Amino acid sequence: MSLAGLQQLLTRSVRDGDFRRSVLQPDGLERAAAELGLTEAEKKQFASIDPDYLEGVATLVIKQRIVRREAEFGLFLNALFRYTPRGKFFQAYHQAVSVGQFGRMEELRRFVDFSLDYVIERSLPEHLVDLLRFCSHVCELAETPKVFPDEPEGAVRASSTLVLRKPYAVVQFRYDMLRLAKEDEEYGADPQPRPTTLLLQRDWRQPKRSRAFDLSEHPLLAALTRGPLTVLDAGGVLPHFTHGFVKELVESLHDRQIVHLMLPSELAAYGGDGPVGTPEET
């Protein structure tokens, strides 16, 4: 298992500047080697690395790591850096999360763990946690595979069943998350609590993208988070609108790939677009 220890030594040396300077000294390397169970050959192998080369690799890796986190958690970090220096935050992050080689989701979760502690320990504004949670859910949905239905789909008809496309998550926030996500300067400067429930859904039209809906403004989507509905019953969720409007809304949700339109099992054998009672040849 010594190879894993050597990998940890290299990774931590790249990510943690203080540790790197320590293990470049004989005493520091001996302590780290004993802790990680390195063989004499592995110690010699590490000691043969040019310190300038290791420093260059560390600089490159850290820059790449920062670029990834800023792409994934930009909303959270933009708000966070109003209250703490960017360099100070990332230095603490690299030192705290400095060992092992992680997959993408593990990296994301470790970043979230660190960031939550960072906000709490420094008594930073509470809305930062909502932004962190929002970014975390969006990233996780973007990495989650699409779920294709087992049953056939068809055109909009009264007996078709509306089903939300997966993956999605229904998430409650303490603040007006959509205003924060839009980086509304007036609201974001001193946001007041406004509990909001969002439907966060992977975007089926674009890779690695997600979308958000305030369920207080989308009663049909709110109903679908509780279970499927037929097109006929969807009108009952929107009593203040005509059934013609409801049908157009359903078509729009389907065209935008927010919902599936599932055929009832009794009609599936006949095809979604053919006249009822006229079976297709098999």
Short mmCIF file of C-alpha atoms in Angstrom, two decimals:
data_model
loop_
_atom_site.label_atom_id
_atom_site.label_comp_id
_atom_site.label_asym_id
_atom_site.label_seq_id
_atom_site.Cartn_x
_atom_site.Cartn_y
_atom_site.Cartn_z
CA MET A 1 0.00 0.00 0.00
CA SER A 2 3.09 2.23 -0.06
CA LEU A 3 2.28 3.43 -3.59
CA ALA A 4 -0.87 5.10 -2.26
CA GLY A 5 1.27 6.82 0.37
CA LEU A 6 3.64 8.16 -2.28
CA GLN A 7 0.66 9.47 -4.23
CA GLN A 8 -0.62 11.24 -1.11
CA LEU A 9 2.82 12.72 -0.49
CA LEU A 10 3.01 14.09 -4.03
CA THR A 11 -0.54 15.42 -4.01
CA ARG A 12 -0.20 17.15 -0.66
CA SER A 13 3.19 18.56 -1.68
CA VAL A 14 1.55 20.12 -4.72
CA ARG A 15 -1.46 21.53 -2.88
CA ASP A 16 0.01 22.64 0.46
CA GLY A 17 2.88 25.10 0.26
CA ASP A 18 3.93 24.78 3.92
CA PHE A 19 3.96 20.98 3.67
CA ARG A 20 5.91 21.15 0.40
CA ARG A 21 8.62 23.30 1.96
CA SER A 22 8.77 20.92 4.93
CA VAL A 23 9.22 17.68 2.92
CA LEU A 24 11.91 19.27 0.78
CA GLN A 25 14.03 19.17 3.96
CA PRO A 26 15.46 15.80 5.11
CA ASP A 27 13.79 15.85 8.55
CA GLY A 28 10.43 16.78 7.11
CA LEU A 29 10.63 14.05 4.48
CA GLU A 30 11.50 11.47 7.14
CA ARG A 31 8.45 12.41 9.22
CA ALA A 32 6.12 12.29 6.22
CA ALA A 33 7.60 9.00 4.98
CA ALA A 34 7.09 7.38 8.38
CA GLU A 35 3.49 8.61 8.53
CA LEU A 36 2.68 7.36 5.02
CA GLY A 37 4.70 4.13 5.13
CA LEU A 38 7.09 4.91 2.28
CA THR A 39 9.95 2.58 1.37
CA GLU A 40 13.54 3.77 1.13
CA ALA A 41 13.33 3.58 -2.66
CA GLU A 42 10.22 5.79 -2.69
CA LYS A 43 11.85 8.32 -0.36
CA LYS A 44 14.82 8.51 -2.72
CA GLN A 45 12.50 8.83 -5.69
CA PHE A 46 10.70 11.79 -4.10
CA ALA A 47 13.94 13.39 -2.91
CA SER A 48 15.27 13.30 -6.50
CA ILE A 49 12.53 15.68 -7.72
CA ASP A 50 13.85 19.12 -8.59
CA PRO A 51 12.29 21.61 -6.08
CA ASP A 52 11.80 24.21 -8.84
CA TYR A 53 9.96 21.63 -10.95
CA LEU A 54 7.72 20.71 -7.99
CA GLU A 55 7.01 24.39 -7.36
CA GLY A 56 6.05 24.88 -11.02
CA VAL A 57 3.72 21.88 -10.98
CA ALA A 58 2.13 23.15 -7.76
CA THR A 59 1.48 26.58 -9.29
CA LEU A 60 -0.12 25.03 -12.38
CA VAL A 61 -2.30 22.55 -10.47
CA ILE A 62 -3.54 25.17 -8.02
CA LYS A 63 -4.44 27.54 -10.85
CA GLN A 64 -6.39 24.79 -12.61
CA ARG A 65 -8.14 23.88 -9.38
CA ILE A 66 -9.16 27.49 -8.78
CA VAL A 67 -10.47 27.83 -12.34
CA ARG A 68 -12.66 24.73 -11.88
CA ARG A 69 -14.08 25.85 -8.54
CA GLU A 70 -14.80 29.35 -9.86
CA ALA A 71 -16.61 27.88 -12.87
CA GLU A 72 -18.73 25.60 -10.66
CA PHE A 73 -19.32 27.92 -7.68
CA GLY A 74 -19.03 31.34 -9.29
CA LEU A 75 -22.25 32.70 -7.76
CA PHE A 76 -21.18 31.69 -4.26
CA LEU A 77 -17.59 32.88 -4.64
CA ASN A 78 -18.52 36.25 -6.17
CA ALA A 79 -20.69 36.96 -3.14
CA LEU A 80 -18.19 35.49 -0.67
CA PHE A 81 -15.35 37.70 -1.88
CA ARG A 82 -17.28 40.77 -0.74
CA TYR A 83 -16.48 39.65 2.80
CA THR A 84 -13.14 37.81 2.59
CA PRO A 85 -10.07 38.13 0.32
CA ARG A 86 -10.00 35.73 -2.60
CA GLY A 87 -6.38 34.70 -2.02
CA LYS A 88 -6.92 34.07 1.69
CA PHE A 89 -9.90 31.81 0.98
CA PHE A 90 -8.18 29.70 -1.67
CA GLN A 91 -5.00 29.39 0.38
CA ALA A 92 -7.03 28.01 3.30
CA TYR A 93 -8.90 25.68 0.92
CA HIS A 94 -5.74 24.22 -0.63
CA GLN A 95 -4.22 23.62 2.79
CA ALA A 96 -7.38 22.06 4.24
CA VAL A 97 -8.10 19.78 1.25
CA SER A 98 -4.62 18.70 0.32
CA VAL A 99 -4.42 14.91 0.25
CA GLY A 100 -5.56 12.20 -2.16
CA GLN A 101 -6.76 12.19 -5.73
CA PHE A 102 -10.51 12.80 -5.94
CA GLY A 103 -13.16 12.24 -8.56
CA ARG A 104 -15.20 15.25 -9.64
CA MET A 105 -18.12 14.67 -7.25
CA GLU A 106 -15.81 14.01 -4.31
CA GLU A 107 -13.94 17.23 -5.07
CA LEU A 108 -17.25 19.12 -5.17
CA ARG A 109 -18.42 17.70 -1.86
CA ARG A 110 -15.11 18.40 -0.13
CA PHE A 111 -15.26 21.98 -1.41
CA VAL A 112 -18.80 22.36 -0.04
CA ASP A 113 -17.76 20.91 3.32
CA PHE A 114 -14.83 23.33 3.56
CA SER A 115 -16.86 26.35 2.38
CA LEU A 116 -19.69 25.80 4.85
CA ASP A 117 -17.22 25.62 7.76
CA TYR A 118 -15.43 28.71 6.42
CA VAL A 119 -18.66 30.75 6.41
CA ILE A 120 -19.83 29.53 9.83
CA GLU A 121 -16.49 29.88 11.64
CA ARG A 122 -16.12 33.49 10.46
CA SER A 123 -19.78 34.42 11.11
CA LEU A 124 -20.23 35.53 7.51
CA PRO A 125 -23.73 36.42 6.20
CA GLU A 126 -26.22 33.57 6.17
CA HIS A 127 -27.32 34.04 2.56
CA LEU A 128 -23.88 32.78 1.45
CA VAL A 129 -24.92 29.29 2.55
CA ASP A 130 -27.99 29.44 0.28
CA LEU A 131 -25.73 30.38 -2.64
CA LEU A 132 -23.38 27.52 -1.77
CA ARG A 133 -26.29 25.07 -1.62
CA PHE A 134 -27.69 26.33 -4.93
CA CYS A 135 -24.36 25.88 -6.73
CA SER A 136 -23.87 22.45 -5.16
CA HIS A 137 -27.27 21.19 -6.34
CA VAL A 138 -26.78 22.61 -9.83
CA CYS A 139 -23.37 20.95 -10.17
CA GLU A 140 -24.67 17.61 -8.91
CA LEU A 141 -27.62 17.66 -11.31
CA ALA A 142 -25.31 18.49 -14.21
CA GLU A 143 -23.28 15.37 -13.37
CA THR A 144 -26.31 13.09 -12.89
CA PRO A 145 -27.31 11.02 -15.96
CA LYS A 146 -30.64 11.64 -17.63
CA VAL A 147 -33.37 9.15 -16.80
CA PHE A 148 -35.27 7.96 -19.87
CA PRO A 149 -38.82 6.67 -19.37
CA ASP A 150 -39.66 3.00 -19.89
CA GLU A 151 -43.05 3.75 -21.43
CA PRO A 152 -43.67 5.28 -24.88
CA GLU A 153 -44.27 9.00 -25.37
CA GLY A 154 -46.83 10.62 -27.60
CA ALA A 155 -48.50 13.87 -28.62
CA VAL A 156 -50.52 16.14 -26.35
CA ARG A 157 -53.86 14.47 -25.72
CA ALA A 158 -56.25 14.47 -22.79
CA SER A 159 -55.22 11.02 -21.59
CA SER A 160 -51.45 11.61 -21.86
CA THR A 161 -49.60 11.79 -18.54
CA LEU A 162 -47.27 14.63 -17.65
CA VAL A 163 -44.06 13.53 -15.90
CA LEU A 164 -41.17 15.78 -14.92
CA ARG A 165 -37.95 14.90 -16.69
CA LYS A 166 -35.25 13.55 -14.40
CA PRO A 167 -32.95 14.27 -12.75
CA TYR A 168 -34.43 17.10 -10.72
CA ALA A 169 -34.51 18.26 -7.11
CA VAL A 170 -36.98 20.30 -5.07
CA VAL A 171 -34.98 22.51 -2.74
CA GLN A 172 -36.06 24.99 -0.07
CA PHE A 173 -34.01 28.14 0.49
CA ARG A 174 -34.12 30.80 3.19
CA TYR A 175 -33.68 33.65 0.73
CA ASP A 176 -35.02 34.71 -2.66
CA MET A 177 -32.64 32.41 -4.47
CA LEU A 178 -33.48 33.48 -8.01
CA ARG A 179 -32.73 37.13 -7.22
CA LEU A 180 -29.44 36.06 -5.64
CA ALA A 181 -28.68 33.83 -8.64
CA LYS A 182 -29.30 36.74 -11.00
CA GLU A 183 -26.81 38.73 -8.91
CA ASP A 184 -29.40 41.43 -8.22
CA GLU A 185 -27.19 44.15 -6.70
CA GLU A 186 -30.06 45.84 -4.87
CA TYR A 187 -31.13 42.60 -3.17
CA GLY A 188 -27.70 40.98 -2.85
CA ALA A 189 -26.13 43.90 -0.95
CA ASP A 190 -28.25 43.19 2.14
CA PRO A 191 -30.70 40.36 1.38
CA GLN A 192 -33.62 39.83 3.69
CA PRO A 193 -34.98 36.32 4.25
CA ARG A 194 -37.70 35.24 1.84
CA PRO A 195 -38.26 31.47 1.97
CA THR A 196 -38.32 30.10 -1.57
CA THR A 197 -38.84 26.61 -2.97
CA LEU A 198 -37.18 25.94 -6.29
CA LEU A 199 -37.41 23.13 -8.79
CA LEU A 200 -33.87 22.54 -10.02
CA GLN A 201 -33.72 20.37 -13.12
CA ARG A 202 -30.99 19.18 -15.44
CA ASP A 203 -31.42 20.89 -18.80
CA TRP A 204 -32.07 18.21 -21.43
CA ARG A 205 -31.28 20.61 -24.27
CA GLN A 206 -27.73 21.57 -23.26
CA PRO A 207 -24.91 19.51 -21.77
CA LYS A 208 -23.78 20.20 -18.20
CA ARG A 209 -26.49 22.79 -17.62
CA SER A 210 -29.36 23.05 -15.15
CA ARG A 211 -32.37 25.35 -14.82
CA ALA A 212 -34.41 26.68 -11.92
CA PHE A 213 -38.10 27.46 -11.38
CA ASP A 214 -39.70 29.23 -8.42
CA LEU A 215 -42.56 26.86 -7.62
CA SER A 216 -44.68 29.66 -6.17
CA GLU A 217 -44.85 31.05 -9.72
CA HIS A 218 -45.34 27.69 -11.46
CA PRO A 219 -48.27 25.85 -9.85
CA LEU A 220 -48.39 23.15 -12.52
CA LEU A 221 -44.72 22.28 -12.00
CA ALA A 222 -45.31 22.35 -8.24
CA ALA A 223 -48.13 19.81 -8.68
CA LEU A 224 -45.93 17.60 -10.85
CA THR A 225 -43.27 17.45 -8.13
CA ARG A 226 -45.91 15.62 -6.06
CA GLY A 227 -46.69 13.13 -8.83
CA PRO A 228 -47.75 12.71 -12.48
CA LEU A 229 -50.91 14.30 -13.87
CA THR A 230 -52.89 13.68 -17.03
CA VAL A 231 -53.31 16.58 -19.42
CA LEU A 232 -57.01 16.50 -18.60
CA ASP A 233 -56.38 16.86 -14.86
CA ALA A 234 -53.76 19.58 -15.33
CA GLY A 235 -56.62 22.04 -15.85
CA GLY A 236 -57.72 21.47 -12.27
CA VAL A 237 -54.40 22.81 -11.02
CA LEU A 238 -54.91 26.09 -12.91
CA PRO A 239 -58.58 26.97 -12.25
CA HIS A 240 -58.16 30.61 -13.28
CA PHE A 241 -57.11 29.76 -16.83
CA THR A 242 -58.96 28.29 -19.77
CA HIS A 243 -58.31 24.70 -20.79
CA GLY A 244 -57.02 26.02 -24.08
CA PHE A 245 -54.34 27.96 -22.22
CA VAL A 246 -53.49 24.90 -20.14
CA LYS A 247 -53.03 22.80 -23.28
CA GLU A 248 -50.71 25.43 -24.77
CA LEU A 249 -48.74 25.51 -21.50
CA VAL A 250 -48.35 21.73 -21.58
CA GLU A 251 -47.13 21.90 -25.19
CA SER A 252 -44.61 24.56 -24.19
CA LEU A 253 -43.31 22.49 -21.25
CA HIS A 254 -42.95 19.51 -23.56
CA ASP A 255 -41.25 21.50 -26.34
CA ARG A 256 -38.77 22.89 -23.80
CA GLN A 257 -38.09 19.33 -22.60
CA ILE A 258 -39.20 20.02 -19.05
CA VAL A 259 -41.77 17.20 -19.05
CA HIS A 260 -42.40 13.88 -20.75
CA LEU A 261 -45.81 13.17 -22.28
CA MET A 262 -46.51 9.51 -21.60
CA LEU A 263 -49.17 7.56 -23.48
CA PRO A 264 -51.66 5.55 -21.41
CA SER A 265 -50.91 1.83 -21.60
CA GLU A 266 -54.22 1.15 -23.35
CA LEU A 267 -53.20 3.36 -26.27
CA ALA A 268 -49.49 2.67 -26.38
CA ALA A 269 -49.88 -0.28 -28.77
CA TYR A 270 -51.66 1.93 -31.29
CA GLY A 271 -49.02 4.68 -31.47
CA GLY A 272 -49.32 8.14 -30.07
CA ASP A 273 -50.34 9.93 -33.26
CA GLY A 274 -52.58 7.41 -34.96
CA PRO A 275 -56.40 7.43 -34.56
CA VAL A 276 -57.70 5.59 -31.54
CA GLY A 277 -58.87 2.07 -32.47
CA THR A 278 -56.56 1.72 -35.48
CA PRO A 279 -53.71 -0.56 -34.37
CA GLU A 280 -50.36 -0.44 -36.10
CA GLU A 281 -49.24 -3.58 -37.90
CA THR A 282 -46.61 -5.58 -36.13
#
